[in-house]
Amino acid sequence: MTEFGVRVQARRDEAEGVFGLELAATDGTPLPAWSPGAHIDIGVGSYGVRQYSLCGDPADARCWRVAILREPAGRGGSEHLFRTALPGTELRVSLPRNNFELLERPSYVFVAGGIGITPLLPMVAAAAAAGADWTLYYGARSRAHLAFTAELARHGDRVTLVPQDRDGLLPIARIIGAAGAAAVYCCGPEPLLAAVEDAGRASDVPVHLERFAPKALSHTENRPFEVRLSGSGDTFRIGAGQSIADVLESAGIPIVTSCREGACGSCETPVLSGAVDHRDSVLTEAERERGDTMMLCVSRAHSQVLVLDL
């Protein structure tokens, strides 16, 4: 993974349990370019790395903005940043990656739940700048949990805020049923994503999703297989209870991972031959059918051997 240093130049509370960081390159140089929907990995000490969506202005090369949901009972990454990421703190980050690209369309429907607003913020700004027709529906547990409301207020009635304690859950069936030809983009907790997927199928509306956690999938029983690396020719046996990432890391081969659950795309690796048993929540059906890339942390093989471009 290509990584470099950034410094926290500002920090603020964006909502209850959500804090935002503004990051600048430690050497003062312009930051790498990115597009709406992109995320970066941030080093979180002994907890490894965590991915966070860039939610600022892609045209501003001086500063990146991320917003982080503090989860005291989580895996430790957000709590580490909550304690340590203060103005002046230096962090190690990755180059931006984008598995959630905003396609150019005349109209959009954006649906956000909780911290899922972060990748949609620059999408909304891009849609507005392009003169597209768009609406945003944004739900959270309460008004206090809705982040960036002052920023969203400038868009007037294009934005509908839905605090659950006052207005109930987002009316997904109605929202998606009325989307028509609009491109639907959604990010948030898994129940919201599942509801949007179901409504999209029922209304024959294609939806674009980004997950912070893996989608529940059913799989066949794990079986051993082999992985061959094209660069060295080395072959490794992947046992029924092992992942490709675990085996290669144990052999001293550097593998970039973040979520270890097939939800972030960090460990996506080209496949030169073999049949992949895809178990991620990132690739589209078309990408799975091509079979030329896979997530090493969760996906396995239908064939006896996979050859990876490593």
GROMACS .gro file of C-alpha atoms in nm:
model
  310
    1MET     CA    1   0.000   0.000   0.000
    2THR     CA    2   0.129   0.344  -0.091
    3GLU     CA    3   0.100   0.552   0.222
    4PHE     CA    4   0.209   0.894   0.334
    5GLY     CA    5   0.181   1.131   0.625
    6VAL     CA    6  -0.090   1.383   0.700
    7ARG     CA    7  -0.143   1.615   0.993
    8VAL     CA    8  -0.471   1.689   1.167
    9GLN     CA    9  -0.519   2.062   1.114
   10ALA     CA   10  -0.868   2.087   1.263
   11ARG     CA   11  -1.116   1.875   1.454
   12ARG     CA   12  -1.481   1.940   1.538
   13ASP     CA   13  -1.792   1.760   1.655
   14GLU     CA   14  -2.032   1.711   1.363
   15ALA     CA   15  -2.315   1.532   1.547
   16GLU     CA   16  -2.369   1.328   1.860
   17GLY     CA   17  -2.097   1.061   1.850
   18VAL     CA   18  -1.948   1.189   1.523
   19PHE     CA   19  -1.626   1.390   1.502
   20GLY     CA   20  -1.469   1.535   1.189
   21LEU     CA   21  -1.102   1.570   1.101
   22GLU     CA   22  -0.943   1.801   0.847
   23LEU     CA   23  -0.616   1.659   0.718
   24ALA     CA   24  -0.327   1.824   0.534
   25ALA     CA   25  -0.005   1.674   0.397
   26THR     CA   26   0.275   1.693   0.654
   27ASP     CA   27   0.516   1.832   0.392
   28GLY     CA   28   0.270   2.097   0.275
   29THR     CA   29   0.235   1.955  -0.077
   30PRO     CA   30  -0.103   1.920  -0.251
   31LEU     CA   31  -0.295   1.608  -0.159
   32PRO     CA   32  -0.372   1.342  -0.423
   33ALA     CA   33  -0.683   1.392  -0.633
   34TRP     CA   34  -1.004   1.209  -0.550
   35SER     CA   35  -1.363   1.190  -0.670
   36PRO     CA   36  -1.698   1.167  -0.487
   37GLY     CA   37  -1.743   0.826  -0.327
   38ALA     CA   38  -1.371   0.776  -0.255
   39HIS     CA   39  -1.231   0.660   0.078
   40ILE     CA   40  -0.889   0.638   0.241
   41ASP     CA   41  -0.735   0.402   0.494
   42ILE     CA   42  -0.609   0.563   0.813
   43GLY     CA   43  -0.360   0.392   1.041
   44VAL     CA   44  -0.503   0.336   1.390
   45GLY     CA   45  -0.197   0.217   1.580
   46SER     CA   46  -0.206  -0.143   1.700
   47TYR     CA   47  -0.561  -0.177   1.563
   48GLY     CA   48  -0.434  -0.174   1.204
   49VAL     CA   49  -0.612   0.049   0.953
   50ARG     CA   50  -0.970   0.165   0.908
   51GLN     CA   51  -1.138   0.312   0.603
   52TYR     CA   52  -1.320   0.644   0.604
   53SER     CA   53  -1.500   0.822   0.322
   54LEU     CA   54  -1.367   1.157   0.205
   55CYS     CA   55  -1.647   1.405   0.260
   56GLY     CA   56  -1.497   1.743   0.177
   57ASP     CA   57  -1.439   1.922  -0.153
   58PRO     CA   58  -1.250   1.725  -0.422
   59ALA     CA   59  -1.130   2.054  -0.571
   60ASP     CA   60  -0.947   2.146  -0.249
   61ALA     CA   61  -0.604   1.981  -0.271
   62ARG     CA   62  -0.490   2.147   0.052
   63CYS     CA   63  -0.726   1.958   0.280
   64TRP     CA   64  -0.910   1.628   0.313
   65ARG     CA   65  -1.208   1.590   0.544
   66VAL     CA   66  -1.331   1.271   0.708
   67ALA     CA   67  -1.599   1.215   0.969
   68ILE     CA   68  -1.578   0.928   1.216
   69LEU     CA   69  -1.849   0.759   1.418
   70ARG     CA   70  -1.714   0.693   1.766
   71GLU     CA   71  -1.795   0.334   1.862
   72PRO     CA   72  -1.669   0.264   2.215
   73ALA     CA   73  -1.784  -0.099   2.188
   74GLY     CA   74  -1.638  -0.146   1.838
   75ARG     CA   75  -1.307  -0.297   1.724
   76GLY     CA   76  -1.103  -0.011   1.870
   77GLY     CA   77  -1.012   0.196   1.566
   78SER     CA   78  -1.260   0.480   1.607
   79GLU     CA   79  -1.195   0.498   1.981
   80HIS     CA   80  -0.820   0.519   1.913
   81LEU     CA   81  -0.871   0.812   1.678
   82PHE     CA   82  -1.114   0.978   1.918
   83ARG     CA   83  -0.845   0.973   2.188
   84THR     CA   84  -0.539   1.054   1.977
   85ALA     CA   85  -0.634   1.243   1.658
   86LEU     CA   86  -0.601   1.597   1.792
   87PRO     CA   87  -0.488   1.908   1.600
   88GLY     CA   88  -0.120   1.864   1.519
   89THR     CA   89  -0.131   1.483   1.533
   90GLU     CA   90   0.035   1.306   1.240
   91LEU     CA   91  -0.138   1.008   1.079
   92ARG     CA   92  -0.047   0.760   0.806
   93VAL     CA   93  -0.301   0.731   0.527
   94SER     CA   94  -0.342   0.554   0.193
   95LEU     CA   95  -0.409   0.697  -0.149
   96PRO     CA   96  -0.780   0.741  -0.219
   97ARG     CA   97  -0.970   0.443  -0.364
   98ASN     CA   98  -1.318   0.454  -0.509
   99ASN     CA   99  -1.554   0.157  -0.521
  100PHE     CA  100  -1.857   0.388  -0.515
  101GLU     CA  101  -1.815   0.611  -0.819
  102LEU     CA  102  -2.081   0.868  -0.899
  103LEU     CA  103  -2.195   0.807  -1.256
  104GLU     CA  104  -2.296   1.102  -1.470
  105ARG     CA  105  -2.675   1.105  -1.478
  106PRO     CA  106  -2.945   1.373  -1.524
  107SER     CA  107  -3.113   1.287  -1.193
  108TYR     CA  108  -3.029   1.123  -0.862
  109VAL     CA  109  -3.190   1.002  -0.542
  110PHE     CA  110  -2.950   0.987  -0.247
  111VAL     CA  111  -3.038   0.790   0.066
  112ALA     CA  112  -2.821   0.810   0.380
  113GLY     CA  113  -2.841   0.653   0.723
  114GLY     CA  114  -2.630   0.784   1.009
  115ILE     CA  115  -2.260   0.807   0.926
  116GLY     CA  116  -2.353   0.692   0.573
  117ILE     CA  117  -2.397   1.059   0.487
  118THR     CA  118  -2.019   1.097   0.446
  119PRO     CA  119  -1.966   0.957   0.093
  120LEU     CA  120  -2.290   1.122  -0.022
  121LEU     CA  121  -2.192   1.477   0.078
  122PRO     CA  122  -1.952   1.532  -0.214
  123MET     CA  123  -2.196   1.349  -0.444
  124VAL     CA  124  -2.471   1.596  -0.354
  125ALA     CA  125  -2.233   1.886  -0.416
  126ALA     CA  126  -2.130   1.739  -0.753
  127ALA     CA  127  -2.492   1.683  -0.858
  128ALA     CA  128  -2.581   2.040  -0.761
  129ALA     CA  129  -2.280   2.182  -0.948
  130ALA     CA  130  -2.372   1.983  -1.260
  131GLY     CA  131  -2.727   2.114  -1.257
  132ALA     CA  132  -2.872   1.766  -1.211
  133ASP     CA  133  -3.212   1.703  -1.058
  134TRP     CA  134  -3.156   1.540  -0.719
  135THR     CA  135  -3.301   1.475  -0.376
  136LEU     CA  136  -3.144   1.351  -0.052
  137TYR     CA  137  -3.322   1.158   0.222
  138TYR     CA  138  -3.115   1.140   0.541
  139GLY     CA  139  -3.219   0.946   0.849
  140ALA     CA  140  -3.065   0.895   1.194
  141ARG     CA  141  -3.179   0.806   1.544
  142SER     CA  142  -3.249   1.165   1.639
  143ARG     CA  143  -3.191   1.520   1.518
  144ALA     CA  144  -2.875   1.530   1.730
  145HIS     CA  145  -2.736   1.231   1.538
  146LEU     CA  146  -2.777   1.398   1.197
  147ALA     CA  147  -2.437   1.531   1.086
  148PHE     CA  148  -2.358   1.828   0.860
  149THR     CA  149  -2.712   1.966   0.881
  150ALA     CA  150  -2.595   2.328   0.847
  151GLU     CA  151  -2.405   2.237   0.533
  152LEU     CA  152  -2.705   2.055   0.390
  153ALA     CA  153  -2.943   2.339   0.475
  154ARG     CA  154  -2.811   2.545   0.184
  155HIS     CA  155  -2.984   2.301  -0.052
  156GLY     CA  156  -3.328   2.380   0.084
  157ASP     CA  157  -3.612   2.138   0.022
  158ARG     CA  158  -3.400   1.905  -0.190
  159VAL     CA  159  -3.290   1.760   0.146
  160THR     CA  160  -3.533   1.571   0.369
  161LEU     CA  161  -3.411   1.499   0.722
  162VAL     CA  162  -3.579   1.208   0.900
  163PRO     CA  163  -3.494   1.178   1.272
  164GLN     CA  164  -3.628   0.839   1.370
  165ASP     CA  165  -3.742   0.936   1.719
  166ARG     CA  166  -3.975   1.197   1.567
  167ASP     CA  167  -4.063   1.076   1.215
  168GLY     CA  168  -3.991   0.704   1.222
  169LEU     CA  169  -3.781   0.513   0.969
  170LEU     CA  170  -3.704   0.636   0.621
  171PRO     CA  171  -3.997   0.544   0.390
  172ILE     CA  172  -3.778   0.337   0.161
  173ALA     CA  173  -4.052   0.173  -0.048
  174ARG     CA  174  -4.202   0.513  -0.127
  175ILE     CA  175  -3.866   0.676  -0.197
  176ILE     CA  176  -3.745   0.406  -0.434
  177GLY     CA  177  -4.087   0.357  -0.589
  178ALA     CA  178  -4.089   0.724  -0.690
  179ALA     CA  179  -3.727   0.729  -0.815
  180GLY     CA  180  -3.823   0.663  -1.177
  181ALA     CA  181  -3.515   0.690  -1.400
  182ALA     CA  182  -3.301   0.855  -1.131
  183ALA     CA  183  -2.977   0.690  -1.023
  184VAL     CA  184  -3.010   0.579  -0.661
  185TYR     CA  185  -2.709   0.600  -0.428
  186CYS     CA  186  -2.730   0.474  -0.072
  187CYS     CA  187  -2.494   0.432   0.222
  188GLY     CA  188  -2.567   0.343   0.581
  189PRO     CA  189  -2.627   0.048   0.815
  190GLU     CA  190  -2.706  -0.295   0.673
  191PRO     CA  191  -3.083  -0.291   0.746
  192LEU     CA  192  -3.116   0.028   0.541
  193LEU     CA  193  -2.910  -0.114   0.254
  194ALA     CA  194  -3.110  -0.437   0.252
  195ALA     CA  195  -3.435  -0.239   0.242
  196VAL     CA  196  -3.311  -0.027  -0.048
  197GLU     CA  197  -3.196  -0.337  -0.237
  198ASP     CA  198  -3.534  -0.506  -0.185
  199ALA     CA  199  -3.723  -0.195  -0.292
  200GLY     CA  200  -3.501  -0.158  -0.596
  201ARG     CA  201  -3.577  -0.513  -0.706
  202ALA     CA  202  -3.949  -0.464  -0.647
  203SER     CA  203  -3.955  -0.142  -0.851
  204ASP     CA  204  -3.696  -0.254  -1.108
  205VAL     CA  205  -3.476   0.042  -1.006
  206PRO     CA  206  -3.096  -0.012  -1.010
  207VAL     CA  207  -2.930   0.102  -0.689
  208HIS     CA  208  -2.567   0.178  -0.601
  209LEU     CA  209  -2.463   0.091  -0.247
  210GLU     CA  210  -2.161   0.125  -0.022
  211ARG     CA  211  -2.137  -0.095   0.284
  212PHE     CA  212  -1.947  -0.034   0.607
  213ALA     CA  213  -2.000  -0.399   0.706
  214PRO     CA  214  -2.026  -0.718   0.498
  215LYS     CA  215  -2.351  -0.827   0.344
  216ALA     CA  216  -2.491  -1.152   0.483
  217LEU     CA  217  -2.424  -1.420   0.223
  218SER     CA  218  -2.471  -1.797   0.210
  219HIS     CA  219  -2.181  -2.009   0.089
  220THR     CA  220  -2.090  -2.366   0.018
  221GLU     CA  221  -1.865  -2.546   0.263
  222ASN     CA  222  -1.503  -2.432   0.268
  223ARG     CA  223  -1.257  -2.667   0.104
  224PRO     CA  224  -0.879  -2.647   0.060
  225PHE     CA  225  -0.727  -2.509  -0.259
  226GLU     CA  226  -0.397  -2.368  -0.383
  227VAL     CA  227  -0.286  -2.018  -0.475
  228ARG     CA  228   0.006  -1.956  -0.709
  229LEU     CA  229   0.178  -1.617  -0.731
  230SER     CA  230   0.270  -1.520  -1.086
  231GLY     CA  231   0.567  -1.308  -0.982
  232SER     CA  232   0.761  -1.570  -0.786
  233GLY     CA  233   0.589  -1.890  -0.896
  234ASP     CA  234   0.543  -1.984  -0.529
  235THR     CA  235   0.239  -2.196  -0.447
  236PHE     CA  236   0.053  -2.190  -0.115
  237ARG     CA  237  -0.209  -2.427   0.021
  238ILE     CA  238  -0.514  -2.252   0.167
  239GLY     CA  239  -0.675  -2.472   0.430
  240ALA     CA  240  -1.048  -2.494   0.493
  241GLY     CA  241  -1.018  -2.267   0.796
  242GLN     CA  242  -0.772  -2.018   0.645
  243SER     CA  243  -0.805  -1.712   0.423
  244ILE     CA  244  -0.569  -1.632   0.137
  245ALA     CA  245  -0.472  -1.310   0.312
  246ASP     CA  246  -0.382  -1.493   0.635
  247VAL     CA  247  -0.167  -1.752   0.456
  248LEU     CA  248   0.021  -1.500   0.242
  249GLU     CA  249   0.081  -1.269   0.537
  250SER     CA  250   0.216  -1.561   0.740
  251ALA     CA  251   0.461  -1.627   0.456
  252GLY     CA  252   0.588  -1.269   0.476
  253ILE     CA  253   0.407  -1.147   0.165
  254PRO     CA  254   0.266  -0.796   0.224
  255ILE     CA  255  -0.110  -0.783   0.173
  256VAL     CA  256  -0.312  -0.465   0.212
  257THR     CA  257  -0.621  -0.527   0.425
  258SER     CA  258  -0.853  -0.312   0.632
  259CYS     CA  259  -1.192  -0.458   0.724
  260ARG     CA  260  -1.098  -0.828   0.685
  261GLU     CA  261  -1.466  -0.887   0.605
  262GLY     CA  262  -1.485  -0.827   0.229
  263ALA     CA  263  -1.657  -0.492   0.264
  264CYS     CA  264  -1.389  -0.231   0.191
  265GLY     CA  265  -1.202  -0.343  -0.122
  266SER     CA  266  -0.856  -0.287   0.027
  267CYS     CA  267  -0.728  -0.635  -0.060
  268GLU     CA  268  -0.867  -0.651  -0.415
  269THR     CA  269  -0.616  -0.845  -0.626
  270PRO     CA  270  -0.607  -0.937  -0.998
  271VAL     CA  271  -0.671  -1.304  -1.080
  272LEU     CA  272  -0.491  -1.446  -1.385
  273SER     CA  273  -0.654  -1.789  -1.393
  274GLY     CA  274  -0.887  -2.011  -1.194
  275ALA     CA  275  -1.250  -1.988  -1.081
  276VAL     CA  276  -1.318  -1.754  -0.789
  277ASP     CA  277  -1.572  -1.821  -0.514
  278HIS     CA  278  -1.664  -1.456  -0.448
  279ARG     CA  279  -1.770  -1.380  -0.091
  280ASP     CA  280  -1.722  -1.003  -0.075
  281SER     CA  281  -1.974  -0.721  -0.059
  282VAL     CA  282  -1.791  -0.492  -0.303
  283LEU     CA  283  -1.788  -0.638  -0.656
  284THR     CA  284  -2.085  -0.610  -0.887
  285GLU     CA  285  -2.240  -0.917  -1.047
  286ALA     CA  286  -2.072  -0.827  -1.377
  287GLU     CA  287  -1.732  -0.801  -1.206
  288ARG     CA  288  -1.787  -1.136  -1.037
  289GLU     CA  289  -1.874  -1.298  -1.367
  290ARG     CA  290  -1.554  -1.165  -1.525
  291GLY     CA  291  -1.359  -1.332  -1.244
  292ASP     CA  292  -1.046  -1.126  -1.301
  293THR     CA  293  -1.024  -0.983  -0.950
  294MET     CA  294  -1.102  -1.096  -0.594
  295MET     CA  295  -1.086  -0.997  -0.226
  296LEU     CA  296  -0.817  -1.201  -0.055
  297CYS     CA  297  -0.961  -1.165   0.295
  298VAL     CA  298  -1.283  -1.361   0.237
  299SER     CA  299  -1.314  -1.503  -0.116
  300ARG     CA  300  -1.202  -1.854  -0.204
  301ALA     CA  301  -1.174  -2.082  -0.508
  302HIS     CA  302  -1.410  -2.310  -0.697
  303SER     CA  303  -1.111  -2.446  -0.890
  304GLN     CA  304  -0.818  -2.640  -0.748
  305VAL     CA  305  -0.572  -2.355  -0.819
  306LEU     CA  306  -0.594  -1.977  -0.845
  307VAL     CA  307  -0.312  -1.781  -1.006
  308LEU     CA  308  -0.282  -1.431  -0.864
  309ASP     CA  309  -0.101  -1.131  -1.013
  310LEU     CA  310   0.131  -1.099  -0.714
   0.00000   0.00000   0.00000
